[in-house]
mmCIF file of N, CA and C in Angstrom:
data_model
loop_
_atom_site.group_PDB
_atom_site.id
_atom_site.type_symbol
_atom_site.label_atom_id
_atom_site.label_comp_id
_atom_site.label_asym_id
_atom_site.label_seq_id
_atom_site.Cartn_x
_atom_site.Cartn_y
_atom_site.Cartn_z
ATOM 1 N N GLY A 1 111.856 107.806 108.142
ATOM 2 C CA GLY A 1 110.791 107.316 107.214
ATOM 3 C C GLY A 1 109.563 106.582 107.673
ATOM 4 N N LEU A 2 108.860 106.118 106.630
ATOM 5 C CA LEU A 2 107.571 105.281 106.745
ATOM 6 C C LEU A 2 107.721 103.945 106.375
ATOM 7 N N VAL A 3 107.440 102.991 106.959
ATOM 8 C CA VAL A 3 107.635 101.521 106.529
ATOM 9 C C VAL A 3 106.875 101.577 105.013
ATOM 10 N N GLY A 4 107.846 100.827 104.793
ATOM 11 C CA GLY A 4 107.683 100.477 102.699
ATOM 12 C C GLY A 4 107.070 99.272 102.358
ATOM 13 N N ALA A 5 107.925 98.337 103.377
ATOM 14 C CA ALA A 5 107.558 96.730 102.938
ATOM 15 C C ALA A 5 107.824 96.006 104.517
ATOM 16 N N LEU A 6 107.462 95.054 104.297
ATOM 17 C CA LEU A 6 107.615 94.230 105.610
ATOM 18 C C LEU A 6 108.138 92.815 104.754
ATOM 19 N N LYS A 7 108.829 91.936 105.586
ATOM 20 C CA LYS A 7 109.618 91.169 105.099
ATOM 21 C C LYS A 7 108.665 89.880 105.968
ATOM 22 N N LEU A 8 107.781 88.585 105.292
ATOM 23 C CA LEU A 8 107.061 88.173 105.653
ATOM 24 C C LEU A 8 107.544 86.463 106.175
ATOM 25 N N ALA A 9 106.891 85.919 107.063
ATOM 26 C CA ALA A 9 107.116 84.226 107.523
ATOM 27 C C ALA A 9 106.317 83.386 107.975
ATOM 28 N N ARG A 10 106.264 82.328 107.438
ATOM 29 C CA ARG A 10 105.445 80.998 107.830
ATOM 30 C C ARG A 10 106.295 80.429 108.734
ATOM 31 N N ASN A 11 105.269 79.650 109.448
ATOM 32 C CA ASN A 11 105.763 78.996 110.745
ATOM 33 C C ASN A 11 106.032 77.544 110.354
ATOM 34 N N VAL A 12 107.368 76.815 110.602
ATOM 35 C CA VAL A 12 107.473 75.714 109.962
ATOM 36 C C VAL A 12 108.313 75.191 111.418
ATOM 37 N N GLY A 13 107.341 74.248 111.972
ATOM 38 C CA GLY A 13 108.223 73.900 113.299
ATOM 39 C C GLY A 13 108.347 74.536 114.191
ATOM 40 N N GLY A 14 107.701 75.650 114.043
ATOM 41 C CA GLY A 14 107.870 76.704 115.157
ATOM 42 C C GLY A 14 109.153 78.159 115.129
ATOM 43 N N LYS A 15 109.331 77.544 113.865
ATOM 44 C CA LYS A 15 110.365 78.215 113.201
ATOM 45 C C LYS A 15 110.082 79.049 112.319
ATOM 46 N N PRO A 16 110.246 80.620 112.098
ATOM 47 C CA PRO A 16 110.127 81.279 110.922
ATOM 48 C C PRO A 16 110.807 80.888 110.049
ATOM 49 N N VAL A 17 110.182 80.805 108.682
ATOM 50 C CA VAL A 17 110.913 80.718 107.042
ATOM 51 C C VAL A 17 110.246 81.620 106.158
ATOM 52 N N TYR A 18 111.458 82.085 105.503
ATOM 53 C CA TYR A 18 110.844 83.518 104.822
ATOM 54 C C TYR A 18 109.767 82.907 103.912
ATOM 55 N N ALA A 19 109.142 84.038 103.749
ATOM 56 C CA ALA A 19 108.018 83.707 102.762
ATOM 57 C C ALA A 19 107.613 84.973 101.589
ATOM 58 N N GLY A 20 108.502 85.756 101.609
ATOM 59 C CA GLY A 20 108.618 86.939 100.714
ATOM 60 C C GLY A 20 108.128 88.142 101.242
ATOM 61 N N ARG A 21 107.998 89.234 100.585
ATOM 62 C CA ARG A 21 107.906 90.595 101.241
ATOM 63 C C ARG A 21 106.448 91.051 100.527
ATOM 64 N N VAL A 22 105.739 92.082 101.746
ATOM 65 C CA VAL A 22 104.575 92.582 101.209
ATOM 66 C C VAL A 22 104.713 93.872 101.481
ATOM 67 N N GLY A 23 104.049 94.643 100.227
ATOM 68 C CA GLY A 23 104.668 96.240 100.232
ATOM 69 C C GLY A 23 103.503 97.214 101.172
ATOM 70 N N ALA A 24 103.604 98.057 101.569
ATOM 71 C CA ALA A 24 102.466 98.757 101.869
ATOM 72 C C ALA A 24 101.914 100.395 101.470
ATOM 73 N N ALA A 25 102.265 100.053 99.952
ATOM 74 C CA ALA A 25 102.071 101.134 98.848
ATOM 75 C C ALA A 25 100.560 101.608 98.919
ATOM 76 N N ARG A 26 99.609 100.510 99.100
ATOM 77 C CA ARG A 26 97.992 100.283 99.056
ATOM 78 C C ARG A 26 97.475 101.132 100.282
ATOM 79 N N MET A 27 98.380 101.395 101.457
ATOM 80 C CA MET A 27 98.078 101.811 102.666
ATOM 81 C C MET A 27 97.794 103.298 102.491
ATOM 82 N N THR A 28 96.837 103.504 103.564
ATOM 83 C CA THR A 28 96.743 105.183 103.719
ATOM 84 C C THR A 28 97.820 105.873 104.424
ATOM 85 N N LEU A 29 98.269 107.032 104.071
ATOM 86 C CA LEU A 29 99.104 107.906 104.520
ATOM 87 C C LEU A 29 99.187 107.394 106.009
ATOM 88 N N LYS A 30 97.761 107.641 106.888
ATOM 89 C CA LYS A 30 97.767 107.251 108.109
ATOM 90 C C LYS A 30 97.889 105.874 108.596
ATOM 91 N N GLN A 31 97.535 104.838 107.957
ATOM 92 C CA GLN A 31 97.802 103.800 108.020
ATOM 93 C C GLN A 31 99.503 103.382 108.288
ATOM 94 N N ARG A 32 100.106 103.613 107.393
ATOM 95 C CA ARG A 32 101.601 103.845 107.175
ATOM 96 C C ARG A 32 101.940 104.171 108.463
ATOM 97 N N ARG A 33 101.592 105.261 108.945
ATOM 98 C CA ARG A 33 102.163 105.846 110.207
ATOM 99 C C ARG A 33 101.880 105.099 111.522
ATOM 100 N N GLU A 34 100.480 104.506 111.525
ATOM 101 C CA GLU A 34 100.176 103.754 112.328
ATOM 102 C C GLU A 34 101.460 102.337 112.265
ATOM 103 N N LEU A 35 101.402 102.039 111.108
ATOM 104 C CA LEU A 35 102.312 100.680 111.088
ATOM 105 C C LEU A 35 103.345 100.764 111.434
ATOM 106 N N THR A 36 104.204 101.906 111.001
ATOM 107 C CA THR A 36 105.514 102.279 111.384
ATOM 108 C C THR A 36 105.542 102.818 113.251
ATOM 109 N N LYS A 37 104.810 103.157 113.909
ATOM 110 C CA LYS A 37 104.921 103.427 115.305
ATOM 111 C C LYS A 37 104.835 101.803 115.756
ATOM 112 N N LYS A 38 104.325 100.892 114.987
ATOM 113 C CA LYS A 38 104.096 99.449 115.734
ATOM 114 C C LYS A 38 105.091 98.388 115.086
ATOM 115 N N ILE A 39 105.948 99.084 114.163
ATOM 116 C CA ILE A 39 106.636 97.775 113.828
ATOM 117 C C ILE A 39 107.622 97.301 114.657
ATOM 118 N N GLY A 40 108.477 98.283 116.068
ATOM 119 C CA GLY A 40 109.168 97.799 116.634
ATOM 120 C C GLY A 40 108.878 96.550 117.748
ATOM 121 N N ASP A 41 107.519 96.670 117.680
ATOM 122 C CA ASP A 41 106.893 95.562 118.876
ATOM 123 C C ASP A 41 106.496 94.603 117.955
ATOM 124 N N LEU A 42 105.826 94.645 116.310
ATOM 125 C CA LEU A 42 106.089 93.563 115.405
ATOM 126 C C LEU A 42 107.130 92.587 115.362
ATOM 127 N N VAL A 43 108.039 93.181 115.448
ATOM 128 C CA VAL A 43 109.460 92.411 115.120
ATOM 129 C C VAL A 43 109.780 91.842 116.289
ATOM 130 N N ARG A 44 109.589 92.504 117.703
ATOM 131 C CA ARG A 44 110.387 91.508 118.702
ATOM 132 C C ARG A 44 109.102 90.462 118.859
ATOM 133 N N ASN A 45 107.866 90.373 118.617
ATOM 134 C CA ASN A 45 107.061 89.919 119.492
ATOM 135 C C ASN A 45 106.319 88.815 118.232
ATOM 136 N N ARG A 46 107.134 88.405 117.188
ATOM 137 C CA ARG A 46 106.812 87.897 116.096
ATOM 138 C C ARG A 46 105.570 88.259 115.600
ATOM 139 N N GLY A 47 105.080 89.731 115.598
ATOM 140 C CA GLY A 47 103.651 90.333 115.360
ATOM 141 C C GLY A 47 103.337 89.747 113.997
ATOM 142 N N ILE A 48 101.620 89.610 113.908
ATOM 143 C CA ILE A 48 101.015 88.688 112.847
ATOM 144 C C ILE A 48 100.554 89.792 111.885
ATOM 145 N N VAL A 49 100.389 89.696 110.774
ATOM 146 C CA VAL A 49 99.681 90.458 109.807
ATOM 147 C C VAL A 49 98.861 89.546 108.619
ATOM 148 N N GLN A 50 97.886 90.016 108.233
ATOM 149 C CA GLN A 50 96.822 89.076 107.368
ATOM 150 C C GLN A 50 96.989 89.882 105.952
ATOM 151 N N VAL A 51 97.141 89.053 105.175
ATOM 152 C CA VAL A 51 97.763 89.639 103.900
ATOM 153 C C VAL A 51 96.857 88.253 102.693
ATOM 154 N N LYS A 52 96.415 88.986 101.379
ATOM 155 C CA LYS A 52 96.012 88.199 100.780
ATOM 156 C C LYS A 52 96.957 88.374 99.303
ATOM 157 N N PHE A 53 97.037 87.236 98.812
ATOM 158 C CA PHE A 53 97.833 86.978 97.515
ATOM 159 C C PHE A 53 97.275 85.834 96.677
ATOM 160 N N MET A 54 97.993 85.794 95.328
ATOM 161 C CA MET A 54 97.277 85.448 94.395
ATOM 162 C C MET A 54 97.820 83.624 94.358
ATOM 163 N N SER A 55 98.839 83.266 94.648
ATOM 164 C CA SER A 55 99.007 82.059 94.899
ATOM 165 C C SER A 55 100.562 82.177 95.790
ATOM 166 N N VAL A 56 101.245 80.585 95.761
ATOM 167 C CA VAL A 56 102.347 80.663 96.661
ATOM 168 C C VAL A 56 103.181 79.263 95.493
ATOM 169 N N THR A 57 104.588 80.082 95.486
ATOM 170 C CA THR A 57 105.347 79.175 94.731
ATOM 171 C C THR A 57 105.764 77.850 95.301
ATOM 172 N N PRO A 58 106.162 76.731 94.654
ATOM 173 C CA PRO A 58 106.621 75.734 95.215
ATOM 174 C C PRO A 58 107.757 75.952 96.404
ATOM 175 N N LYS A 59 108.749 76.940 96.465
ATOM 176 C CA LYS A 59 109.244 77.244 97.556
ATOM 177 C C LYS A 59 108.782 77.943 98.353
ATOM 178 N N GLY A 60 107.484 78.235 98.811
ATOM 179 C CA GLY A 60 106.751 78.798 99.542
ATOM 180 C C GLY A 60 106.875 80.172 99.912
ATOM 181 N N ILE A 61 107.046 80.870 98.735
ATOM 182 C CA ILE A 61 107.091 82.286 98.492
ATOM 183 C C ILE A 61 106.112 82.942 98.158
ATOM 184 N N LEU A 62 105.189 83.845 98.447
ATOM 185 C CA LEU A 62 103.726 84.260 97.843
ATOM 186 C C LEU A 62 103.738 85.050 96.815
ATOM 187 N N ARG A 63 102.847 85.164 96.232
ATOM 188 C CA ARG A 63 102.795 85.496 94.642
ATOM 189 C C ARG A 63 101.825 86.903 94.835
ATOM 190 N N ALA A 64 102.378 87.898 94.475
ATOM 191 C CA ALA A 64 101.487 89.247 94.554
ATOM 192 C C ALA A 64 100.953 89.646 96.178
ATOM 193 N N PRO A 65 101.462 89.633 97.065
ATOM 194 C CA PRO A 65 100.866 89.580 98.292
ATOM 195 C C PRO A 65 100.651 91.074 98.543
ATOM 196 N N VAL A 66 99.143 91.244 99.187
ATOM 197 C CA VAL A 66 98.939 93.089 99.701
ATOM 198 C C VAL A 66 98.442 92.395 100.955
ATOM 199 N N LEU A 67 98.979 93.441 101.660
ATOM 200 C CA LEU A 67 99.017 93.570 103.226
ATOM 201 C C LEU A 67 97.733 94.258 103.327
ATOM 202 N N LEU A 68 96.885 93.352 104.142
ATOM 203 C CA LEU A 68 95.433 93.893 104.527
ATOM 204 C C LEU A 68 95.117 94.478 106.147
ATOM 205 N N ARG A 69 95.827 93.849 107.045
ATOM 206 C CA ARG A 69 96.112 94.704 108.441
ATOM 207 C C ARG A 69 96.980 94.241 109.256
ATOM 208 N N VAL A 70 97.110 94.561 110.401
ATOM 209 C CA VAL A 70 97.761 93.813 111.477
ATOM 210 C C VAL A 70 96.831 93.094 112.275
ATOM 211 N N ARG A 71 97.008 91.984 112.663
ATOM 212 C CA ARG A 71 96.280 90.996 113.824
ATOM 213 C C ARG A 71 96.863 90.894 115.411
ATOM 214 N N GLU A 72 96.373 91.676 115.913
ATOM 215 C CA GLU A 72 96.778 91.628 117.018
ATOM 216 C C GLU A 72 96.321 90.450 117.965
ATOM 217 N N ASP A 73 95.196 89.773 117.549
ATOM 218 C CA ASP A 73 94.260 89.073 118.082
ATOM 219 C C ASP A 73 94.727 87.521 117.549
ATOM 220 N N LYS A 74 95.674 87.611 116.886
ATOM 221 C CA LYS A 74 96.419 86.013 116.361
ATOM 222 C C LYS A 74 97.518 85.896 116.960
ATOM 223 N N THR A 75 98.122 85.078 117.134
ATOM 224 C CA THR A 75 99.222 84.342 117.406
ATOM 225 C C THR A 75 100.245 83.673 116.480
ATOM 226 N N TRP A 76 101.346 83.227 116.578
ATOM 227 C CA TRP A 76 102.470 82.845 116.016
ATOM 228 C C TRP A 76 101.871 80.978 115.365
ATOM 229 N N ALA A 77 100.884 80.409 116.550
ATOM 230 C CA ALA A 77 100.392 79.286 116.314
ATOM 231 C C ALA A 77 99.048 79.218 115.277
ATOM 232 N N ASP A 78 98.902 80.698 114.866
ATOM 233 C CA ASP A 78 97.916 80.613 113.827
ATOM 234 C C ASP A 78 97.977 80.517 112.315
ATOM 235 N N ILE A 79 99.334 80.480 112.144
ATOM 236 C CA ILE A 79 100.384 80.564 110.941
ATOM 237 C C ILE A 79 100.269 79.349 110.467
ATOM 238 N N ASP A 80 99.949 79.051 109.126
ATOM 239 C CA ASP A 80 99.800 77.800 108.329
ATOM 240 C C ASP A 80 101.025 77.562 108.103
ATOM 241 N N GLU A 81 101.969 76.365 108.538
ATOM 242 C CA GLU A 81 103.622 76.076 107.972
ATOM 243 C C GLU A 81 103.207 75.600 106.536
ATOM 244 N N LYS A 82 102.504 75.422 105.653
ATOM 245 C CA LYS A 82 102.679 75.486 104.073
ATOM 246 C C LYS A 82 102.321 76.683 103.682
ATOM 247 N N GLY A 83 102.209 77.655 104.256
ATOM 248 C CA GLY A 83 102.140 78.978 103.962
ATOM 249 C C GLY A 83 100.397 79.126 102.839
ATOM 250 N N ARG A 84 99.582 78.208 103.304
ATOM 251 C CA ARG A 84 98.098 78.360 102.376
ATOM 252 C C ARG A 84 97.313 79.707 103.116
ATOM 253 N N GLY A 85 97.734 79.619 104.317
ATOM 254 C CA GLY A 85 96.850 80.533 105.343
ATOM 255 C C GLY A 85 97.185 82.106 105.000
ATOM 256 N N LYS A 86 96.192 82.806 105.686
ATOM 257 C CA LYS A 86 96.193 84.142 105.082
ATOM 258 C C LYS A 86 96.761 84.980 106.373
ATOM 259 N N TYR A 87 97.852 84.118 107.206
ATOM 260 C CA TYR A 87 98.299 85.101 108.357
ATOM 261 C C TYR A 87 99.729 84.947 108.431
ATOM 262 N N TYR A 88 100.718 85.740 108.600
ATOM 263 C CA TYR A 88 102.120 85.539 108.382
ATOM 264 C C TYR A 88 102.612 86.759 109.407
ATOM 265 N N ALA A 89 104.224 86.259 109.797
ATOM 266 C CA ALA A 89 104.336 86.948 110.893
ATOM 267 C C ALA A 89 106.000 87.929 109.947
#
């Protein structure tokens, strides 16, 4: 099957902390196939994705996140600890 959603994490003191889930429903079939192929590497290497979202809850969970793309040019250090940035693992 194809990827339907990804769990997101933010970087808190170098450790991943859950930040919610982002669905892949708005992606084209081609994009979902490409993401499904990359998912193994994303998980093993703490792959970074770019998302947009409405806001962040007090507990750091993203509200209404939308997956924009995989960011192979970003690293774990680019993730905002407070969850206000646009890059997540």
